[in-house]
PDB file of C-alpha atoms in Angstrom:
ATOM      1  CA  MET A   1     -12.291 -11.376  -8.501  1.00  0.00           C
ATOM      2  CA  ALA A   2     -12.727 -15.049  -9.268  1.00  0.00           C
ATOM      3  CA  ALA A   3      -9.970 -17.335  -8.033  1.00  0.00           C
ATOM      4  CA  GLN A   4      -7.471 -17.858 -10.838  1.00  0.00           C
ATOM      5  CA  ASN A   5      -5.067 -20.131  -8.977  1.00  0.00           C
ATOM      6  CA  PRO A   6      -6.610 -23.603  -8.556  1.00  0.00           C
ATOM      7  CA  GLY A   7      -3.766 -24.523  -6.231  1.00  0.00           C
ATOM      8  CA  THR A   8      -1.031 -27.092  -6.434  1.00  0.00           C
ATOM      9  CA  GLU A   9       0.517 -29.601  -4.091  1.00  0.00           C
ATOM     10  CA  LEU A  10       2.885 -27.898  -1.669  1.00  0.00           C
ATOM     11  CA  ASP A  11       6.498 -28.844  -2.301  1.00  0.00           C
ATOM     12  CA  LEU A  12       8.494 -27.636   0.679  1.00  0.00           C
ATOM     13  CA  SER A  13      11.707 -29.105  -0.732  1.00  0.00           C
ATOM     14  CA  TRP A  14      11.410 -26.680  -3.657  1.00  0.00           C
ATOM     15  CA  ILE A  15      10.965 -23.745  -1.273  1.00  0.00           C
ATOM     16  CA  SER A  16      13.852 -24.798   0.955  1.00  0.00           C
ATOM     17  CA  LYS A  17      16.233 -24.834  -2.028  1.00  0.00           C
ATOM     18  CA  ILE A  18      15.549 -21.221  -2.967  1.00  0.00           C
ATOM     19  CA  GLN A  19      18.507 -18.887  -2.656  1.00  0.00           C
ATOM     20  CA  VAL A  20      18.677 -15.159  -3.318  1.00  0.00           C
ATOM     21  CA  ASN A  21      21.742 -13.514  -4.845  1.00  0.00           C
ATOM     22  CA  GLN A  22      21.370 -10.256  -2.960  1.00  0.00           C
ATOM     23  CA  PRO A  23      24.107  -8.237  -4.752  1.00  0.00           C
ATOM     24  CA  ALA A  24      22.593  -9.179  -8.137  1.00  0.00           C
ATOM     25  CA  VAL A  25      19.105  -8.228  -6.939  1.00  0.00           C
ATOM     26  CA  LEU A  26      20.348  -4.842  -5.702  1.00  0.00           C
ATOM     27  CA  ARG A  27      22.117  -4.183  -9.017  1.00  0.00           C
ATOM     28  CA  ARG A  28      18.933  -5.013 -10.909  1.00  0.00           C
ATOM     29  CA  ALA A  29      16.935  -2.681  -8.660  1.00  0.00           C
ATOM     30  CA  GLU A  30      19.389   0.155  -9.228  1.00  0.00           C
ATOM     31  CA  GLN A  31      19.207  -0.432 -12.979  1.00  0.00           C
ATOM     32  CA  ILE A  32      15.414  -0.098 -12.976  1.00  0.00           C
ATOM     33  CA  GLN A  33      15.450   3.078 -10.902  1.00  0.00           C
ATOM     34  CA  ALA A  34      18.270   4.744 -12.831  1.00  0.00           C
ATOM     35  CA  ARG A  35      16.828   4.136 -16.277  1.00  0.00           C
ATOM     36  CA  ARG A  36      15.490   7.134 -18.189  1.00  0.00           C
ATOM     37  CA  THR A  37      11.751   6.959 -18.635  1.00  0.00           C
ATOM     38  CA  VAL A  38       9.848   7.304 -21.891  1.00  0.00           C
ATOM     39  CA  LYS A  39       8.953  10.842 -22.965  1.00  0.00           C
ATOM     40  CA  LYS A  40       6.176  12.867 -24.584  1.00  0.00           C
ATOM     41  CA  GLU A  41       3.237  10.937 -26.039  1.00  0.00           C
ATOM     42  CA  TRP A  42       4.746   7.564 -25.081  1.00  0.00           C
ATOM     43  CA  GLN A  43       4.982   8.702 -21.480  1.00  0.00           C
ATOM     44  CA  ALA A  44       1.374   9.933 -21.560  1.00  0.00           C
ATOM     45  CA  ALA A  45       0.226   6.576 -22.941  1.00  0.00           C
ATOM     46  CA  TRP A  46       2.065   4.621 -20.246  1.00  0.00           C
ATOM     47  CA  LEU A  47       0.739   6.911 -17.518  1.00  0.00           C
ATOM     48  CA  LEU A  48      -2.833   6.351 -18.680  1.00  0.00           C
ATOM     49  CA  LYS A  49      -2.140   2.629 -18.628  1.00  0.00           C
ATOM     50  CA  ALA A  50      -0.813   2.966 -15.081  1.00  0.00           C
ATOM     51  CA  VAL A  51      -4.122   4.541 -14.030  1.00  0.00           C
ATOM     52  CA  THR A  52      -5.942   1.349 -14.996  1.00  0.00           C
ATOM     53  CA  PHE A  53      -3.834  -0.666 -12.525  1.00  0.00           C
ATOM     54  CA  ILE A  54      -4.447   1.541  -9.491  1.00  0.00           C
ATOM     55  CA  ASP A  55      -6.427   0.312  -6.511  1.00  0.00           C
ATOM     56  CA  LEU A  56      -7.488   3.803  -5.442  1.00  0.00           C
ATOM     57  CA  THR A  57      -7.286   3.565  -1.688  1.00  0.00           C
ATOM     58  CA  THR A  58      -8.342   5.305   1.481  1.00  0.00           C
ATOM     59  CA  LEU A  59      -7.567   3.581   4.760  1.00  0.00           C
ATOM     60  CA  SER A  60      -7.845   6.384   7.285  1.00  0.00           C
ATOM     61  CA  GLY A  61      -9.353   6.321  10.722  1.00  0.00           C
ATOM     62  CA  ASP A  62     -11.460   9.357   9.833  1.00  0.00           C
ATOM     63  CA  ASP A  63     -12.968   7.969   6.602  1.00  0.00           C
ATOM     64  CA  THR A  64     -16.589   9.031   6.145  1.00  0.00           C
ATOM     65  CA  SER A  65     -19.282   8.366   3.551  1.00  0.00           C
ATOM     66  CA  SER A  66     -18.561  11.760   1.941  1.00  0.00           C
ATOM     67  CA  ASN A  67     -14.865  11.182   1.310  1.00  0.00           C
ATOM     68  CA  ILE A  68     -15.633   7.643   0.099  1.00  0.00           C
ATOM     69  CA  GLN A  69     -18.068   9.171  -2.380  1.00  0.00           C
ATOM     70  CA  ARG A  70     -15.363  11.580  -3.531  1.00  0.00           C
ATOM     71  CA  LEU A  71     -12.885   8.714  -3.896  1.00  0.00           C
ATOM     72  CA  CYS A  72     -15.328   6.711  -6.006  1.00  0.00           C
ATOM     73  CA  TYR A  73     -16.041   9.682  -8.257  1.00  0.00           C
ATOM     74  CA  LYS A  74     -12.305  10.060  -8.817  1.00  0.00           C
ATOM     75  CA  ALA A  75     -12.001   6.330  -9.573  1.00  0.00           C
ATOM     76  CA  LYS A  76     -14.681   6.703 -12.245  1.00  0.00           C
ATOM     77  CA  TYR A  77     -13.182   9.926 -13.659  1.00  0.00           C
ATOM     78  CA  PRO A  78      -9.456   9.692 -12.854  1.00  0.00           C
ATOM     79  CA  ILE A  79      -8.295  12.173 -15.511  1.00  0.00           C
ATOM     80  CA  ARG A  80     -10.049  15.414 -16.409  1.00  0.00           C
ATOM     81  CA  GLU A  81     -12.187  14.914 -19.514  1.00  0.00           C
ATOM     82  CA  ASP A  82     -10.726  17.817 -21.505  1.00  0.00           C
ATOM     83  CA  LEU A  83      -7.248  16.345 -21.005  1.00  0.00           C
ATOM     84  CA  LEU A  84      -8.436  12.972 -22.286  1.00  0.00           C
ATOM     85  CA  LYS A  85     -10.056  14.668 -25.289  1.00  0.00           C
ATOM     86  CA  ALA A  86      -6.783  16.393 -26.103  1.00  0.00           C
ATOM     87  CA  LEU A  87      -5.157  12.947 -26.152  1.00  0.00           C
ATOM     88  CA  ASN A  88      -8.052  11.440 -28.119  1.00  0.00           C
ATOM     89  CA  MET A  89      -8.647   9.024 -25.239  1.00  0.00           C
ATOM     90  CA  HIS A  90     -11.976  10.367 -23.960  1.00  0.00           C
ATOM     91  CA  ASP A  91     -13.948   7.403 -25.328  1.00  0.00           C
ATOM     92  CA  LYS A  92     -11.694   4.658 -23.880  1.00  0.00           C
ATOM     93  CA  ASP A  93     -13.490   4.428 -20.522  1.00  0.00           C
ATOM     94  CA  ILE A  94     -10.314   4.843 -18.489  1.00  0.00           C
ATOM     95  CA  THR A  95     -10.954   4.150 -14.806  1.00  0.00           C
ATOM     96  CA  THR A  96      -8.924   2.859 -11.896  1.00  0.00           C
ATOM     97  CA  ALA A  97      -8.832  -0.909 -11.397  1.00  0.00           C
ATOM     98  CA  ALA A  98     -10.685  -0.842  -8.076  1.00  0.00           C
ATOM     99  CA  VAL A  99     -11.542   1.193  -5.003  1.00  0.00           C
ATOM    100  CA  CYS A 100     -10.046  -0.121  -1.760  1.00  0.00           C
ATOM    101  CA  VAL A 101     -11.581   0.699   1.638  1.00  0.00           C
ATOM    102  CA  TYR A 102     -12.043  -0.658   5.140  1.00  0.00           C
ATOM    103  CA  PRO A 103     -14.810  -3.277   5.570  1.00  0.00           C
ATOM    104  CA  ALA A 104     -17.050  -0.788   7.386  1.00  0.00           C
ATOM    105  CA  ARG A 105     -16.954   1.529   4.354  1.00  0.00           C
ATOM    106  CA  VAL A 106     -17.743  -1.091   1.684  1.00  0.00           C
ATOM    107  CA  CYS A 107     -21.453  -0.206   1.644  1.00  0.00           C
ATOM    108  CA  ASP A 108     -20.607   3.471   1.077  1.00  0.00           C
ATOM    109  CA  ALA A 109     -18.293   2.609  -1.816  1.00  0.00           C
ATOM    110  CA  VAL A 110     -20.751   0.220  -3.474  1.00  0.00           C
ATOM    111  CA  LYS A 111     -23.515   2.816  -3.215  1.00  0.00           C
ATOM    112  CA  ALA A 112     -21.335   5.618  -4.606  1.00  0.00           C
ATOM    113  CA  LEU A 113     -20.099   3.556  -7.556  1.00  0.00           C
ATOM    114  CA  LYS A 114     -23.612   2.413  -8.360  1.00  0.00           C
ATOM    115  CA  ALA A 115     -24.769   6.044  -8.339  1.00  0.00           C
ATOM    116  CA  ALA A 116     -21.910   6.876 -10.732  1.00  0.00           C
ATOM    117  CA  GLY A 117     -23.131   4.142 -13.067  1.00  0.00           C
ATOM    118  CA  CYS A 118     -19.915   2.159 -13.165  1.00  0.00           C
ATOM    119  CA  THR A 119     -18.838  -1.386 -12.423  1.00  0.00           C
ATOM    120  CA  ILE A 120     -15.474  -0.711 -10.792  1.00  0.00           C
ATOM    121  CA  PRO A 121     -15.015  -3.439  -8.144  1.00  0.00           C
ATOM    122  CA  VAL A 122     -14.773  -2.597  -4.463  1.00  0.00           C
ATOM    123  CA  ALA A 123     -11.835  -4.177  -2.647  1.00  0.00           C
ATOM    124  CA  SER A 124     -11.601  -4.353   1.114  1.00  0.00           C
ATOM    125  CA  VAL A 125      -8.735  -4.917   3.543  1.00  0.00           C
ATOM    126  CA  ALA A 126     -10.428  -7.474   5.753  1.00  0.00           C
ATOM    127  CA  THR A 127      -8.832 -10.049   8.090  1.00  0.00           C
ATOM    128  CA  GLY A 128      -7.523  -7.811  10.840  1.00  0.00           C
ATOM    129  CA  PHE A 129      -5.695  -5.261   8.723  1.00  0.00           C
ATOM    130  CA  PRO A 130      -2.864  -4.365   9.052  1.00  0.00           C
ATOM    131  CA  ALA A 131      -1.390  -6.829  11.577  1.00  0.00           C
ATOM    132  CA  ALA A 132      -3.738  -9.854  11.222  1.00  0.00           C
ATOM    133  CA  GLN A 133      -3.280 -10.515  14.936  1.00  0.00           C
ATOM    134  CA  THR A 134      -6.934 -11.336  15.562  1.00  0.00           C
ATOM    135  CA  HIS A 135      -8.680 -14.661  15.998  1.00  0.00           C
ATOM    136  CA  LEU A 136      -9.229 -16.659  12.813  1.00  0.00           C
ATOM    137  CA  LYS A 137     -12.975 -16.740  13.476  1.00  0.00           C
ATOM    138  CA  THR A 138     -13.047 -12.934  13.643  1.00  0.00           C
ATOM    139  CA  ARG A 139     -11.029 -12.601  10.464  1.00  0.00           C
ATOM    140  CA  LEU A 140     -13.295 -14.973   8.542  1.00  0.00           C
ATOM    141  CA  GLU A 141     -16.370 -13.130   9.779  1.00  0.00           C
ATOM    142  CA  GLU A 142     -14.873  -9.839   8.614  1.00  0.00           C
ATOM    143  CA  ILE A 143     -14.437 -11.307   5.128  1.00  0.00           C
ATOM    144  CA  ARG A 144     -18.002 -12.637   5.132  1.00  0.00           C
ATOM    145  CA  LEU A 145     -19.438  -9.259   6.130  1.00  0.00           C
ATOM    146  CA  ALA A 146     -17.371  -7.368   3.545  1.00  0.00           C
ATOM    147  CA  VAL A 147     -18.510  -9.712   0.767  1.00  0.00           C
ATOM    148  CA  GLU A 148     -22.089  -9.501   2.007  1.00  0.00           C
ATOM    149  CA  ASP A 149     -21.867  -5.704   1.741  1.00  0.00           C
ATOM    150  CA  GLY A 150     -20.685  -5.938  -1.875  1.00  0.00           C
ATOM    151  CA  ALA A 151     -16.896  -6.279  -1.834  1.00  0.00           C
ATOM    152  CA  MET A 152     -15.699  -8.124  -4.930  1.00  0.00           C
ATOM    153  CA  GLU A 153     -12.074  -8.443  -3.845  1.00  0.00           C
ATOM    154  CA  ILE A 154     -10.464  -9.009  -0.451  1.00  0.00           C
ATOM    155  CA  ASP A 155      -6.941  -7.953   0.431  1.00  0.00           C
ATOM    156  CA  VAL A 156      -6.108 -10.637   2.978  1.00  0.00           C
ATOM    157  CA  VAL A 157      -3.422  -9.859   5.534  1.00  0.00           C
ATOM    158  CA  ILE A 158      -1.622 -13.126   6.083  1.00  0.00           C
ATOM    159  CA  ASN A 159      -0.732 -14.367   9.528  1.00  0.00           C
ATOM    160  CA  ARG A 160       2.994 -13.735   9.320  1.00  0.00           C
ATOM    161  CA  THR A 161       3.590 -16.054  12.255  1.00  0.00           C
ATOM    162  CA  LEU A 162       2.696 -18.947   9.946  1.00  0.00           C
ATOM    163  CA  VAL A 163       5.207 -17.786   7.343  1.00  0.00           C
ATOM    164  CA  LEU A 164       7.969 -17.318   9.889  1.00  0.00           C
ATOM    165  CA  THR A 165       7.374 -20.846  11.142  1.00  0.00           C
ATOM    166  CA  GLY A 166       7.287 -22.334   7.634  1.00  0.00           C
ATOM    167  CA  GLN A 167       3.508 -22.854   7.432  1.00  0.00           C
ATOM    168  CA  TRP A 168       2.940 -21.481   3.965  1.00  0.00           C
ATOM    169  CA  GLU A 169      -0.341 -20.246   2.495  1.00  0.00           C
ATOM    170  CA  GLY A 170      -1.436 -19.986  -1.140  1.00  0.00           C
ATOM    171  CA  SER A 171      -2.746 -16.914  -2.932  1.00  0.00           C
ATOM    172  CA  ASP A 172      -4.153 -15.501  -6.157  1.00  0.00           C
ATOM    173  CA  PHE A 173      -2.180 -12.305  -5.593  1.00  0.00           C
ATOM    174  CA  ILE A 174       0.850 -11.492  -3.483  1.00  0.00           C
ATOM    175  CA  LYS A 175       1.454  -8.009  -2.129  1.00  0.00           C
ATOM    176  CA  THR A 176       4.668  -6.317  -1.036  1.00  0.00           C
ATOM    177  CA  SER A 177       3.209  -4.990   2.210  1.00  0.00           C
ATOM    178  CA  THR A 178       0.136  -3.537   3.855  1.00  0.00           C
ATOM    179  CA  GLY A 179       1.298  -0.021   3.034  1.00  0.00           C
ATOM    180  CA  LYS A 180       1.245   0.736   6.756  1.00  0.00           C
ATOM    181  CA  GLU A 181       4.793  -0.410   7.502  1.00  0.00           C
ATOM    182  CA  THR A 182       7.922   1.704   7.945  1.00  0.00           C
ATOM    183  CA  VAL A 183       9.283   0.184   4.715  1.00  0.00           C
ATOM    184  CA  ASN A 184       6.741  -0.834   2.085  1.00  0.00           C
ATOM    185  CA  ALA A 185       7.099  -1.424  -1.671  1.00  0.00           C
ATOM    186  CA  THR A 186      10.787  -1.607  -2.600  1.00  0.00           C
ATOM    187  CA  PHE A 187      12.320  -2.757  -5.848  1.00  0.00           C
ATOM    188  CA  PRO A 188      14.743  -5.343  -4.408  1.00  0.00           C
ATOM    189  CA  VAL A 189      11.954  -7.137  -2.559  1.00  0.00           C
ATOM    190  CA  ALA A 190       9.668  -6.852  -5.589  1.00  0.00           C
ATOM    191  CA  ILE A 191      12.277  -8.451  -7.861  1.00  0.00           C
ATOM    192  CA  VAL A 192      12.505 -11.479  -5.576  1.00  0.00           C
ATOM    193  CA  MET A 193       8.709 -11.752  -5.438  1.00  0.00           C
ATOM    194  CA  LEU A 194       8.305 -11.407  -9.202  1.00  0.00           C
ATOM    195  CA  ARG A 195      10.885 -14.097  -9.901  1.00  0.00           C
ATOM    196  CA  ALA A 196       9.105 -16.368  -7.433  1.00  0.00           C
ATOM    197  CA  ILE A 197       5.894 -15.741  -9.398  1.00  0.00           C
ATOM    198  CA  ARG A 198       7.717 -16.550 -12.638  1.00  0.00           C
ATOM    199  CA  ASP A 199       9.249 -19.731 -11.233  1.00  0.00           C
ATOM    200  CA  PHE A 200       5.891 -20.826  -9.845  1.00  0.00           C
ATOM    201  CA  PHE A 201       4.285 -20.285 -13.266  1.00  0.00           C
ATOM    202  CA  TRP A 202       6.995 -22.273 -15.004  1.00  0.00           C
ATOM    203  CA  LYS A 203       6.656 -25.089 -12.488  1.00  0.00           C
ATOM    204  CA  THR A 204       2.842 -25.278 -12.238  1.00  0.00           C
ATOM    205  CA  GLY A 205       1.318 -23.264 -15.095  1.00  0.00           C
ATOM    206  CA  ASN A 206      -0.594 -21.153 -12.544  1.00  0.00           C
ATOM    207  CA  LYS A 207      -0.412 -17.355 -12.721  1.00  0.00           C
ATOM    208  CA  VAL A 208      -0.198 -15.387  -9.498  1.00  0.00           C
ATOM    209  CA  GLY A 209      -0.832 -11.640  -9.478  1.00  0.00           C
ATOM    210  CA  PHE A 210       1.377  -8.984  -7.927  1.00  0.00           C
ATOM    211  CA  LYS A 211       0.531  -5.783  -6.036  1.00  0.00           C
ATOM    212  CA  PRO A 212       3.111  -3.298  -4.766  1.00  0.00           C
ATOM    213  CA  ALA A 213       1.627  -1.013  -2.118  1.00  0.00           C
ATOM    214  CA  GLY A 214       2.878   1.783   0.077  1.00  0.00           C
ATOM    215  CA  GLY A 215       5.117   4.697  -0.832  1.00  0.00           C
ATOM    216  CA  ILE A 216       4.319   4.752  -4.574  1.00  0.00           C
ATOM    217  CA  ARG A 217       3.496   8.422  -5.009  1.00  0.00           C
ATOM    218  CA  SER A 218       4.993   9.759  -8.245  1.00  0.00           C
ATOM    219  CA  ALA A 219       4.215   9.209 -11.901  1.00  0.00           C
ATOM    220  CA  LYS A 220       7.880   8.354 -12.414  1.00  0.00           C
ATOM    221  CA  ASP A 221       7.551   5.611  -9.795  1.00  0.00           C
ATOM    222  CA  SER A 222       4.575   4.106 -11.609  1.00  0.00           C
ATOM    223  CA  LEU A 223       6.493   3.958 -14.889  1.00  0.00           C
ATOM    224  CA  ALA A 224       9.354   2.148 -13.172  1.00  0.00           C
ATOM    225  CA  TRP A 225       6.936  -0.419 -11.734  1.00  0.00           C
ATOM    226  CA  LEU A 226       5.299  -1.020 -15.122  1.00  0.00           C
ATOM    227  CA  SER A 227       8.712  -1.432 -16.710  1.00  0.00           C
ATOM    228  CA  LEU A 228       9.733  -3.935 -14.030  1.00  0.00           C
ATOM    229  CA  ILE A 229       6.586  -6.023 -14.541  1.00  0.00           C
ATOM    230  CA  LYS A 230       6.993  -6.001 -18.324  1.00  0.00           C
ATOM    231  CA  GLU A 231      10.632  -7.088 -18.155  1.00  0.00           C
ATOM    232  CA  GLU A 232      10.320  -9.690 -15.393  1.00  0.00           C
ATOM    233  CA  LEU A 233       6.942 -11.258 -16.227  1.00  0.00           C
ATOM    234  CA  GLY A 234       6.041 -10.010 -19.701  1.00  0.00           C
ATOM    235  CA  ASP A 235       3.053  -8.256 -21.238  1.00  0.00           C
ATOM    236  CA  GLU A 236       0.784 -11.073 -20.054  1.00  0.00           C
ATOM    237  CA  TRP A 237       0.956  -9.663 -16.538  1.00  0.00           C
ATOM    238  CA  LEU A 238       0.269  -6.076 -17.612  1.00  0.00           C
ATOM    239  CA  LYS A 239      -3.462  -6.284 -17.004  1.00  0.00           C
ATOM    240  CA  PRO A 240      -5.566  -5.558 -13.890  1.00  0.00           C
ATOM    241  CA  GLU A 241      -6.299  -9.257 -13.381  1.00  0.00           C
ATOM    242  CA  LEU A 242      -2.610  -9.859 -12.600  1.00  0.00           C
ATOM    243  CA  PHE A 243      -1.139  -6.493 -11.621  1.00  0.00           C
ATOM    244  CA  ARG A 244      -2.325  -3.753  -9.283  1.00  0.00           C
ATOM    245  CA  ILE A 245      -0.753  -0.728  -7.629  1.00  0.00           C
ATOM    246  CA  GLY A 246      -2.035   0.095  -4.177  1.00  0.00           C
ATOM    247  CA  ALA A 247      -1.944   3.873  -3.811  1.00  0.00           C
ATOM    248  CA  SER A 248      -3.825   6.854  -2.420  1.00  0.00           C
ATOM    249  CA  THR A 249      -1.868   9.834  -3.815  1.00  0.00           C
ATOM    250  CA  LEU A 250      -0.260   8.434  -6.999  1.00  0.00           C
ATOM    251  CA  LEU A 251      -3.217   9.334  -9.204  1.00  0.00           C
ATOM    252  CA  SER A 252      -2.825  13.015  -8.335  1.00  0.00           C
ATOM    253  CA  ASP A 253       0.710  13.169  -9.695  1.00  0.00           C
ATOM    254  CA  ILE A 254      -0.191  11.183 -12.815  1.00  0.00           C
ATOM    255  CA  GLU A 255      -2.969  13.661 -13.609  1.00  0.00           C
ATOM    256  CA  ARG A 256      -0.573  16.580 -13.056  1.00  0.00           C
ATOM    257  CA  GLN A 257       1.921  15.042 -15.500  1.00  0.00           C
ATOM    258  CA  ILE A 258      -0.827  14.485 -18.068  1.00  0.00           C
ATOM    259  CA  TYR A 259      -1.895  18.123 -17.587  1.00  0.00           C
ATOM    260  CA  HIS A 260       1.699  19.254 -18.193  1.00  0.00           C
ATOM    261  CA  HIS A 261       1.971  17.108 -21.318  1.00  0.00           C
ATOM    262  CA  VAL A 262      -1.234  18.567 -22.777  1.00  0.00           C
ATOM    263  CA  THR A 263      -0.848  22.249 -21.770  1.00  0.00           C
ATOM    264  CA  GLY A 264       2.907  22.676 -21.486  1.00  0.00           C
ATOM    265  CA  ARG A 265       2.627  24.033 -17.937  1.00  0.00           C
ATOM    266  CA  TYR A 266       2.233  22.581 -14.472  1.00  0.00           C
ATOM    267  CA  ALA A 267      -1.172  22.696 -12.850  1.00  0.00           C
ATOM    268  CA  ALA A 268      -2.095  25.089 -10.070  1.00  0.00           C
ATOM    269  CA  TYR A 269      -4.210  23.696  -7.255  1.00  0.00           C
ATOM    270  CA  HIS A 270      -7.428  25.117  -8.724  1.00  0.00           C
ATOM    271  CA  ASP A 271      -6.713  23.472 -12.097  1.00  0.00           C
ATOM    272  CA  LEU A 272      -7.079  19.970 -10.660  1.00  0.00           C
ATOM    273  CA  PRO A 273      -9.220  20.384  -7.526  1.00  0.00           C
ATOM    274  CA  MET A 274     -10.261  16.728  -7.392  1.00  0.00           C
ATOM    275  CA  CYS A 275      -6.609  15.758  -6.874  1.00  0.00           C
TER     276      CYS A 275
END
């Protein structure tokens, strides 16, 4: 993804003045989670939209070329074709936003997507994922190798030591977490991050993207995240260039909900084997 944030002069006085009203943030988070979601065809439409924001991810120690190939096939065909036909959406080219893998698996993903005849970008978690506690030279080399192998996007793990000591870094996207922490994407933290994005846009005119990752597993969760983005940042941010969902199992539940909407019954395992 091309850099969309040209950067701006760092104003530490602005950062130091930021205060968070924690009770208000928690109330807002509860409001989002308690709200009734849309139903029937509106729910199906929003779920299909959610699919297009997913960075379909596998970050396992036992990843192989075969399961990467399977992941890429699912990224290209996220919802069963007969279900899309029933919704009259079979010709809309609905795919996930990207495929996200370890640097060593980028070649496998690029090859599999090319074989599938699609242009879904490959993202990679370079820079010493998930802790970033490696030498800067090593982290930069990992980025270079991933890009050389065909990665179009890099999920950079920041050196949190720099943040904790007030040495801030800029970004095109900010992410709630690596997805490998005990606590990952939560609504209270997301609200603070989204309002920082909004304030930064108002102050500089530069748009920063947002990616919640870790623990987002249900279709209902995805609808809550889309609603939060729409209300806090507006429709302008509801596009893959500015919003992603990092997830490995979310797509399975979305497809099951689409199946239920179309057929009126919940899918058995053999109905959706690619899940």
